[in-house]
């Protein structure tokens, strides 16, 4: 039937796109690996600057809110690329974590009412894991306004805000993206529905990719903080 042909074509297109992106990713990774790691090229001066900046930020984070903000403003004058906490990069992601969780609970209810347990159960599992992570991290959403306001006063996000963002982008969005890719052919009713579904998947990929880059790029955060603590002991 035309619907089956349309679904099969969409599956084939998705598979081809994933394969093409994987090949591009491997090619870029190999170029970077052979171009730098195997030739031993590294910018020691830049690494020292990053380590020093990480130590100063870590030291500022131990200060009271007003003093922390002033210290970060001084650092920003020396390092213009340093971003302080603002309404855009603090309030948005923190509240989005709560709203995203609530929206996925609604999606679970809709999928369950339609009898689509193939998608409802895995999504319910990921939502439960995300909520459990937030709870075990000693964070609760009724504290969200307090954590956000404190982050703005300090000029940097508090642990509570970071845990909320991690529970969303690091725990919920990654498996959710996999489920959306899996469910794309089943949601395909026409070009408009496919466009909306693909837009949602690409948005998730962009958010997750930026989150992973900020959290784990070169281990700068872990290395900088651990060395800063060692210097102050």
Coordinates of C-alpha atoms in Angstrom, one line a residue:
X1 CA 0.0 0.0 0.0
X2 CA 1.1 3.7 -0.4
X3 CA 1.4 4.0 3.4
X4 CA 3.7 0.9 3.7
X5 CA 5.8 2.2 0.8
X6 CA 6.1 5.6 2.4
X7 CA 7.1 4.1 5.7
X8 CA 9.7 1.8 4.1
X9 CA 11.1 4.8 2.1
X10 CA 11.3 6.8 5.3
X11 CA 13.1 4.0 7.2
X12 CA 15.6 3.7 4.3
X13 CA 16.2 7.5 4.3
X14 CA 16.7 7.5 8.1
X15 CA 19.2 4.6 7.9
X16 CA 21.1 6.3 5.1
X17 CA 21.3 9.5 7.0
X18 CA 22.6 7.8 10.1
X19 CA 25.2 5.9 8.1
X20 CA 26.3 9.0 6.3
X21 CA 26.6 11.0 9.5
X22 CA 28.5 8.1 11.1
X23 CA 31.0 8.1 8.3
X24 CA 31.5 11.8 8.4
X25 CA 32.0 11.6 12.2
X26 CA 34.6 8.8 11.8
X27 CA 36.4 10.7 9.1
X28 CA 36.6 13.9 11.2
X29 CA 37.8 12.0 14.3
X30 CA 40.5 10.2 12.3
X31 CA 41.7 13.5 10.8
X32 CA 41.9 15.1 14.2
X33 CA 43.6 12.0 15.7
X34 CA 46.3 11.7 13.0
X35 CA 46.7 15.5 12.7
X36 CA 47.4 16.1 16.4
X37 CA 47.5 13.1 18.8
X38 CA 49.8 10.9 16.7
X39 CA 52.1 13.9 15.9
X40 CA 52.3 15.0 19.5
X41 CA 51.0 18.5 18.9
X42 CA 49.7 20.3 21.9
X43 CA 49.5 23.9 23.0
X44 CA 51.0 23.9 26.5
X45 CA 50.5 27.6 26.9
X46 CA 46.8 27.4 26.2
X47 CA 46.4 24.4 28.5
X48 CA 48.1 26.3 31.3
X49 CA 45.8 29.3 30.7
X50 CA 42.8 27.1 30.9
X51 CA 44.0 25.4 34.0
X52 CA 44.7 28.7 35.7
X53 CA 41.3 30.1 34.7
X54 CA 39.5 26.9 36.0
X55 CA 41.4 27.3 39.3
X56 CA 40.3 31.0 39.7
X57 CA 36.7 30.2 38.9
X58 CA 36.8 27.3 41.4
X59 CA 38.2 29.7 44.1
X60 CA 35.5 32.3 43.3
X61 CA 32.8 29.7 43.7
X62 CA 33.6 29.3 47.4
X63 CA 33.0 33.0 48.1
X64 CA 29.7 34.5 49.3
X65 CA 27.3 35.4 46.4
X66 CA 28.2 39.1 46.1
X67 CA 32.0 38.5 46.4
X68 CA 31.7 35.6 43.9
X69 CA 30.0 37.8 41.4
X70 CA 32.6 40.6 41.7
X71 CA 35.5 38.1 41.4
X72 CA 33.9 36.7 38.2
X73 CA 33.4 40.1 36.7
X74 CA 37.1 40.8 37.3
X75 CA 38.0 37.5 35.6
X76 CA 35.7 38.4 32.6
X77 CA 37.7 41.6 32.1
X78 CA 40.8 39.5 31.6
X79 CA 39.0 36.7 29.8
X80 CA 36.2 38.3 27.7
X81 CA 35.0 34.8 26.5
X82 CA 34.0 33.8 30.1
X83 CA 30.2 33.8 30.3
X84 CA 28.5 34.7 33.6
X85 CA 25.1 33.4 34.6
X86 CA 22.3 35.3 33.0
X87 CA 18.5 35.0 32.5
X88 CA 19.1 33.4 29.1
X89 CA 21.6 30.7 30.1
X90 CA 20.4 30.1 33.6
X91 CA 16.6 30.6 33.9
X92 CA 15.9 29.0 30.6
X93 CA 17.7 25.7 31.0
X94 CA 16.6 25.3 34.6
X95 CA 12.9 25.8 34.0
X96 CA 13.1 23.8 30.7
X97 CA 14.2 20.7 32.7
X98 CA 11.0 20.9 34.7
X99 CA 8.7 21.7 31.8
X100 CA 10.3 19.0 29.6
X101 CA 9.7 16.4 32.4
X102 CA 6.1 17.5 32.6
X103 CA 5.6 17.3 28.8
X104 CA 7.0 13.8 28.7
X105 CA 4.7 12.7 31.5
X106 CA 1.9 14.0 29.2
X107 CA 3.3 12.1 26.3
X108 CA 3.4 8.9 28.3
X109 CA -0.3 9.3 29.2
X110 CA -1.2 9.9 25.5
X111 CA 0.8 7.0 24.3
X112 CA -0.7 4.7 27.0
X113 CA -4.2 5.8 26.1
X114 CA -3.5 4.9 22.5
X115 CA -2.2 1.5 23.5
X116 CA 1.3 2.3 22.1
X117 CA 3.2 0.5 24.9
X118 CA 6.3 0.0 22.7
X119 CA 7.1 3.8 23.1
X120 CA 5.2 4.5 26.3
X121 CA 7.1 2.0 28.5
X122 CA 10.6 3.0 27.5
X123 CA 9.7 6.7 27.8
X124 CA 8.2 6.1 31.3
X125 CA 11.4 4.3 32.3
X126 CA 13.6 7.2 31.1
X127 CA 11.4 9.8 32.9
X128 CA 11.6 7.7 36.1
X129 CA 15.4 7.5 35.9
X130 CA 15.6 11.3 35.3
X131 CA 13.3 12.0 38.3
X132 CA 15.3 9.5 40.5
X133 CA 18.6 11.1 39.5
X134 CA 17.3 14.6 40.5
X135 CA 15.9 13.2 43.8
X136 CA 19.1 11.3 44.7
X137 CA 21.1 14.4 43.9
X138 CA 19.3 16.1 46.8
X139 CA 17.5 18.4 44.4
X140 CA 13.8 19.1 44.3
X141 CA 11.9 21.3 41.8
X142 CA 10.2 23.3 44.5
X143 CA 13.6 24.8 45.2
X144 CA 14.1 25.8 41.6
X145 CA 13.3 29.6 42.0
X146 CA 15.7 29.8 45.0
X147 CA 18.5 28.1 43.1
X148 CA 18.0 30.2 40.0
X149 CA 18.0 33.5 41.9
X150 CA 21.1 32.4 43.8
X151 CA 22.8 31.5 40.5
X152 CA 22.1 35.0 39.1
X153 CA 23.4 36.7 42.3
X154 CA 26.6 34.6 42.2
X155 CA 27.2 35.0 38.4
X156 CA 27.6 31.2 38.1
X157 CA 25.1 28.3 38.3
X158 CA 24.7 26.6 41.7
X159 CA 24.9 22.8 42.1
X160 CA 21.1 22.7 42.2
X161 CA 20.7 24.3 38.8
X162 CA 23.4 22.1 37.3
X163 CA 21.8 18.9 38.7
X164 CA 18.5 20.0 37.2
X165 CA 20.1 20.5 33.8
X166 CA 21.9 17.2 34.0
X167 CA 18.8 15.3 34.9
X168 CA 17.2 16.7 31.7
X169 CA 19.9 16.8 29.1
X170 CA 22.2 14.1 30.4
X171 CA 19.6 11.6 31.6
X172 CA 16.4 12.2 29.8
X173 CA 17.1 13.7 26.4
X174 CA 19.6 11.1 25.2
X175 CA 17.3 8.0 25.4
X176 CA 14.4 10.1 24.4
X177 CA 16.1 11.1 21.2
X178 CA 16.6 7.4 20.4
X179 CA 12.9 6.7 21.0
X180 CA 12.0 9.6 18.7
X181 CA 14.2 8.3 15.9
X182 CA 12.6 4.8 16.4
X183 CA 9.1 6.2 16.4
X184 CA 9.6 8.6 13.4
X185 CA 8.2 6.2 10.8
X186 CA 5.1 5.4 12.9
X187 CA 4.4 9.1 13.4
X188 CA 4.8 9.8 9.6
X189 CA 1.3 10.8 8.4
X190 CA 2.6 13.3 5.7
X191 CA 5.3 15.8 4.9
X192 CA 4.3 18.2 7.7
X193 CA 4.3 15.6 10.5
X194 CA 7.7 14.3 9.3
X195 CA 9.1 17.8 9.2
X196 CA 7.9 18.4 12.8
X197 CA 9.3 15.1 14.0
X198 CA 12.7 15.7 12.3
X199 CA 12.9 19.2 13.7
X200 CA 12.3 17.8 17.2
X201 CA 15.0 15.2 16.8
X202 CA 17.5 17.7 15.4
X203 CA 16.8 20.1 18.3
X204 CA 17.5 17.3 20.8
X205 CA 20.7 16.4 19.0
X206 CA 21.9 20.0 19.1
X207 CA 21.1 20.4 22.8
X208 CA 22.7 17.1 23.8
X209 CA 25.8 17.7 21.7
X210 CA 26.4 21.1 23.3
X211 CA 25.8 19.6 26.8
X212 CA 28.3 16.8 26.2
X213 CA 30.8 19.3 24.8
X214 CA 30.5 21.6 27.8
X215 CA 30.5 18.8 30.4
X216 CA 33.3 16.5 29.1
X217 CA 35.4 18.3 26.5
X218 CA 39.0 17.3 27.3
X219 CA 38.2 16.8 31.0
X220 CA 38.9 20.5 31.6
X221 CA 36.3 20.9 34.3
X222 CA 37.5 17.8 36.3
X223 CA 41.2 18.5 35.9
X224 CA 40.9 22.2 36.7
X225 CA 38.8 21.7 39.8
X226 CA 40.9 18.9 41.2
X227 CA 44.1 20.8 40.7
X228 CA 42.6 23.9 42.2
X229 CA 41.6 22.0 45.3
X230 CA 45.1 20.4 45.5
X231 CA 46.6 23.9 45.5
X232 CA 44.4 25.1 48.3
X233 CA 45.1 22.1 50.6

